Structures are given as C-alpha cells and as structure tokens.
Short mmCIF file of C-alpha atoms in Angstrom, two decimals:
data_model
loop_
_atom_site.label_atom_id
_atom_site.label_comp_id
_atom_site.label_asym_id
_atom_site.label_seq_id
_atom_site.Cartn_x
_atom_site.Cartn_y
_atom_site.Cartn_z
CA MET A 1 21.37 49.27 85.73
CA ASP A 2 23.19 47.31 88.51
CA THR A 3 25.60 48.87 90.91
CA LYS A 4 28.57 46.92 89.46
CA THR A 5 28.10 48.09 86.07
CA TYR A 6 27.42 51.66 86.94
CA ASP A 7 30.08 51.93 89.15
CA GLN A 8 32.43 50.70 86.30
CA LEU A 9 30.92 53.74 84.28
CA LEU A 10 31.93 55.85 86.53
CA LYS A 11 35.65 54.62 86.96
CA THR A 12 35.72 54.79 83.11
CA LEU A 13 34.41 58.63 83.22
CA GLN A 14 36.77 59.53 85.97
CA THR A 15 39.47 58.51 83.58
CA ARG A 16 38.32 60.29 80.49
CA ILE A 17 38.17 63.28 82.28
CA ASP A 18 41.61 63.01 83.97
CA HIS A 19 40.27 63.33 87.69
CA VAL A 20 39.79 60.88 90.12
CA PHE A 21 37.15 62.22 92.76
CA LYS A 22 38.14 62.39 96.51
CA GLU A 23 34.72 63.04 97.08
CA GLN A 24 32.27 60.69 95.35
CA ARG A 25 29.36 62.82 96.83
CA PHE A 26 30.40 65.42 94.40
CA LEU A 27 30.64 63.08 91.39
CA THR A 28 27.16 61.74 91.96
CA GLN A 29 25.41 64.89 92.46
CA ALA A 30 26.83 66.42 88.99
CA LEU A 31 25.01 63.21 87.43
CA THR A 32 21.75 63.12 89.19
CA HIS A 33 19.17 64.87 87.16
CA ARG A 34 16.59 66.82 88.66
CA SER A 35 13.76 63.84 87.86
CA TYR A 36 15.82 61.31 89.62
CA LEU A 37 14.69 63.19 92.99
CA ALA A 38 10.87 62.22 92.50
CA ASP A 39 11.74 58.56 92.40
CA HIS A 40 14.29 58.60 95.20
CA ALA A 41 13.14 60.19 98.37
CA GLU A 42 16.33 59.65 99.81
CA VAL A 43 18.08 61.82 97.27
CA THR A 44 17.39 65.51 97.99
CA VAL A 45 20.09 67.58 95.58
CA SER A 46 20.19 67.29 91.88
CA ASN A 47 23.01 68.80 89.74
CA GLN A 48 21.29 71.87 89.21
CA ARG A 49 23.34 74.29 91.63
CA LEU A 50 26.79 72.63 90.41
CA GLU A 51 25.86 73.07 86.83
CA PHE A 52 25.42 77.02 87.71
CA LEU A 53 29.04 76.95 89.46
CA GLY A 54 30.58 74.57 86.66
CA ASP A 55 29.16 77.12 83.75
CA ALA A 56 31.08 79.88 85.35
CA VAL A 57 34.23 78.02 86.06
CA LEU A 58 34.04 76.77 82.37
CA GLN A 59 33.93 80.24 81.00
CA LEU A 60 36.59 81.32 83.16
CA ILE A 61 39.10 78.49 82.15
CA MET A 62 38.00 78.86 78.42
CA THR A 63 39.25 82.47 78.55
CA ASP A 64 42.51 81.68 80.35
CA LEU A 65 43.18 78.95 77.66
CA LEU A 66 42.15 81.38 74.92
CA PHE A 67 44.16 84.30 76.28
CA ALA A 68 47.45 81.87 76.25
CA LEU A 69 46.73 80.43 73.11
CA TYR A 70 46.07 83.83 70.69
CA PRO A 71 48.23 86.27 72.55
CA GLY A 72 47.39 88.62 69.72
CA GLU A 73 43.78 88.80 69.49
CA GLN A 74 41.67 91.59 71.01
CA GLU A 75 38.81 90.84 73.05
CA GLY A 76 35.93 90.52 70.55
CA GLY A 77 37.75 87.80 69.04
CA LEU A 78 38.60 86.11 71.96
CA SER A 79 35.00 86.56 73.23
CA LYS A 80 33.53 84.99 69.91
CA ARG A 81 35.78 82.20 70.12
CA ARG A 82 34.75 81.37 73.85
CA ALA A 83 31.40 81.54 73.02
CA SER A 84 31.63 78.88 70.33
CA LEU A 85 33.40 76.61 72.62
CA THR A 86 30.84 77.13 75.45
CA ASN A 87 27.69 76.90 73.87
CA GLY A 88 25.20 74.04 74.34
CA THR A 89 25.85 72.54 71.13
CA PHE A 90 29.32 72.28 71.87
CA LEU A 91 28.92 71.27 75.23
CA VAL A 92 26.27 68.32 74.28
CA GLU A 93 28.99 66.94 71.47
CA VAL A 94 31.72 67.03 74.35
CA ALA A 95 29.57 65.08 76.79
CA LYS A 96 28.74 62.47 74.28
CA GLU A 97 32.01 61.76 73.35
CA ALA A 98 33.19 61.31 77.26
CA ASN A 99 29.85 59.02 77.54
CA ILE A 100 28.51 61.52 80.05
CA ASP A 101 25.04 60.41 78.95
CA THR A 102 25.34 56.79 80.07
CA CYS A 103 26.12 57.92 83.68
CA ILE A 104 23.35 60.51 83.99
CA ARG A 105 20.79 59.40 86.82
CA LEU A 106 17.51 59.96 85.95
CA GLY A 107 14.07 59.64 86.89
CA THR A 108 11.98 56.55 85.65
CA SER A 109 9.51 58.99 83.72
CA GLU A 110 12.55 61.20 81.91
CA GLU A 111 14.28 57.72 81.08
CA SER A 112 11.13 56.59 79.23
CA SER A 113 10.81 59.83 77.19
CA GLY A 114 14.35 59.82 75.92
CA GLY A 115 16.10 62.18 78.43
CA ARG A 116 19.35 60.54 78.08
CA SER A 117 19.86 62.02 74.81
CA ARG A 118 18.03 65.31 75.49
CA ALA A 119 20.29 68.15 74.81
CA SER A 120 19.60 70.20 77.90
CA SER A 121 20.02 67.05 80.43
CA LEU A 122 23.66 66.68 78.53
CA GLU A 123 24.66 70.34 78.79
CA ASP A 124 23.66 70.32 81.98
CA ALA A 125 25.82 67.19 83.25
CA CYS A 126 28.72 68.58 81.32
CA GLU A 127 28.90 71.75 83.38
CA ALA A 128 28.09 70.07 86.45
CA LEU A 129 30.58 67.91 86.12
CA ILE A 130 33.33 70.64 85.66
CA GLY A 131 31.67 72.50 88.69
CA ALA A 132 32.34 69.12 90.65
CA VAL A 133 35.95 68.81 89.52
CA TYR A 134 36.58 72.37 90.80
CA LEU A 135 34.82 71.57 94.31
CA ASP A 136 36.93 68.49 94.71
CA GLY A 137 40.32 69.42 93.36
CA GLY A 138 40.23 73.30 92.61
CA PHE A 139 40.91 75.06 89.47
CA GLU A 140 43.70 73.47 88.05
CA ALA A 141 42.30 70.09 88.65
CA ALA A 142 39.09 71.44 86.45
CA LYS A 143 41.18 72.94 84.06
CA LYS A 144 42.87 69.69 83.47
CA THR A 145 39.24 68.13 83.11
CA VAL A 146 38.53 70.87 80.52
CA VAL A 147 41.31 70.36 78.44
CA ALA A 148 40.88 66.19 78.72
CA LEU A 149 37.16 66.85 77.34
CA TYR A 150 37.88 69.17 74.54
CA GLY A 151 41.48 68.37 73.41
CA ASP A 152 43.00 70.30 71.40
CA ILE A 153 41.43 73.81 71.58
CA ALA A 154 42.45 75.08 68.21
CA GLN A 155 41.81 72.03 66.47
CA ARG A 156 38.29 72.26 67.96
CA LEU A 157 37.78 75.87 66.57
CA GLU A 158 38.72 75.29 63.26
CA GLY A 159 35.89 73.25 62.37
CA SER A 160 33.27 75.69 64.22
CA SER A 161 32.11 77.83 61.51
CA SER A 162 29.63 75.33 59.93
CA ARG A 163 28.74 74.12 63.47
CA ASP A 164 28.03 77.59 64.50
CA ASN A 165 25.57 78.23 61.57
CA PRO A 166 24.73 74.74 60.12
CA LYS A 167 21.66 76.17 59.05
CA GLY A 168 23.12 79.07 57.15
CA ARG A 169 26.03 76.59 55.59
CA LEU A 170 23.14 74.54 54.24
CA GLN A 171 21.20 77.11 52.58
CA GLU A 172 24.21 78.73 51.09
CA ILE A 173 24.78 75.29 49.10
CA ILE A 174 21.06 74.74 48.28
CA GLN A 175 20.14 78.22 47.46
CA PRO A 176 22.25 78.52 44.10
CA ILE A 177 20.67 75.36 42.72
CA HIS A 178 17.22 74.90 44.18
CA GLY A 179 16.06 78.84 44.89
CA ASN A 180 15.68 80.43 48.33
CA HIS A 181 12.55 78.08 49.68
CA ALA A 182 13.61 74.59 48.73
CA LEU A 183 14.74 74.15 52.12
CA ARG A 184 12.00 73.45 54.87
CA TYR A 185 11.98 72.38 58.72
CA GLU A 186 9.14 70.32 59.93
CA VAL A 187 8.55 69.46 63.64
CA ILE A 188 8.57 65.60 63.59
CA LEU A 189 8.10 65.21 67.43
CA GLU A 190 7.34 67.21 70.60
CA GLU A 191 7.63 65.63 73.91
CA GLY A 192 8.31 66.54 77.80
CA GLU A 193 6.99 68.69 80.30
CA ASP A 194 6.97 72.62 79.83
CA HIS A 195 10.18 73.28 81.58
CA ALA A 196 12.05 70.32 79.85
CA LYS A 197 10.49 70.20 76.05
CA ALA A 198 12.41 68.13 73.69
CA PHE A 199 11.81 68.58 70.00
CA GLU A 200 12.68 66.55 66.96
CA VAL A 201 12.66 68.33 63.54
CA ALA A 202 13.46 67.00 60.02
CA VAL A 203 14.98 69.15 57.15
CA TYR A 204 13.62 68.25 53.46
CA LEU A 205 14.82 69.55 50.33
CA LEU A 206 11.99 69.64 48.19
CA ASP A 207 9.98 66.72 49.31
CA LYS A 208 13.25 64.83 50.26
CA GLU A 209 14.30 64.08 54.00
CA LEU A 210 18.16 65.16 54.09
CA GLY A 211 18.26 64.96 57.95
CA ARG A 212 16.62 64.91 61.56
CA GLY A 213 17.91 66.53 64.69
CA ARG A 214 16.82 66.88 68.41
CA GLY A 215 16.98 69.86 70.85
CA HIS A 216 15.35 71.26 73.81
CA SER A 217 14.23 74.30 71.67
CA LYS A 218 13.12 74.17 67.99
CA LYS A 219 16.09 76.19 67.15
CA ILE A 220 18.76 73.41 68.50
CA ALA A 221 16.99 70.74 66.76
CA GLU A 222 16.66 72.85 63.30
CA GLU A 223 20.49 73.38 63.68
CA ALA A 224 21.07 69.65 64.41
CA ALA A 225 19.25 68.45 61.49
CA ALA A 226 21.00 70.95 59.23
CA ARG A 227 24.28 69.62 60.84
CA GLN A 228 23.38 65.91 59.85
CA ALA A 229 22.38 66.97 56.42
CA LEU A 230 25.85 68.97 55.55
CA PRO A 231 27.99 65.55 55.21
CA LEU A 232 25.63 64.83 52.32
CA PHE A 233 27.25 67.72 50.38
CA ASP A 234 30.54 66.75 51.18
CA ILE A 235 31.14 70.12 53.40
CA ALA A 236 31.77 69.72 56.63
CA LYS A 237 33.18 68.87 59.71
#
C-alpha cells in the first residue's frame, strides 16, 4: 500500500473515532503489530503497551457510561453489562465496523497468514487505539472515541444475549428437533505461531455445514461459527 493511500485511511479512521491526533506517533504506534518490527529495524515499539493501557481506560469509560445509564442497577448487573461490552468478540466487531483492520501495520509473514482478520490483532489494535487517544487527549477525548466506536450503548446491549452465548442459543434451537448430539464443531484450519494461533472452525448439523468462524482460540472460533449459523433460523442479531 502506498503512503498516500495509507494516509487517507488514517484520516478516515480519525474521523470515524471522532479524534484527530495532535501527536501522530501515538496513532502510528497503536496500529503497529509486533510482527511489523521484524521487517522494519527502524521501528522499535509495537502496540502492546498501548493495548495494556487501553484495556484499563476502556474498562473505566464503560463503568462511567453504564453507571450513568442504569442508575438503579446494582454492581453485579453493571459488571455483567461491562463484561459483555468489553469482551474480545465485541471488540473485534467494533474494530471491523471502524475499519481498524485496514490500518494495522503487519509484518510480511503475519499479513500473508491472514493476520489482518485475526481476532487477537483486531482486539489489541482497538484497545491500543483507545489508549493512544487517552495519551493524546485525555479521558474525555477517549470517552468520545469509545462513544463514537460503540454508538448507542443500550442498543448494543439489547442483542447481546445471543452474542454472549451463540453456541447455547444454537443448541436451544436444534436440540428439540434433532436431539442433543446433532451439532458438531470441527477445526478446518489451524495456523500461526504458538503465541498467535488462529483457528477456523465449521459447525455442522448432522452432515450439513451451517457456518464457519475464526478466532485466536478454538472456543472463540466455535462461537463465531455458531453466530454465523444463527441467522439461518431467523433468530438473532
């Protein structure tokens, strides 16, 4: 990708997250996967530290937003809502909606092995971006970015039950008709280094494939496959 095209992608991303960086180095670092360092000796810092910071910032922002949005809710309910909104599956969804995947800087090997769509890469970049906005503009700027990424928090939560447990929802639909053991999950592809594994899993109803999903663990890939299968039965958002 040429420099002009990439710069335009970064400009569009900053519009999407409602923050224009004063210090562009924070944005660049947030989008730098560790694999990029192996191919570019001049680059010495990846987005891992920013991901650590962004995770903490996101937790605080979501706590703040949910505390205001649900004034009558107790700690347990608020914690459950926050966990739903900040889990890896949700972060991957948000990252894809904002086209963060198109902006991540990857090493050649990682790029060729599908790293741009890898759940762990998207999750890390999303959190790192929030951390970068926090460093560049402070808490309120980071809060604006989270709101821009997530949109209406209450609306996001409305359809979260099937997103939280898509395998359970699929089983609930299939079991009364086909029995307990009609669904099976099969690993179709396993790739990547041990520290950055990626799995592709297919879910079958008897011998019919219903959907496929990818993730950095078998569990996440199975959930993604079930989530893809759910619309076949007109349920789920």
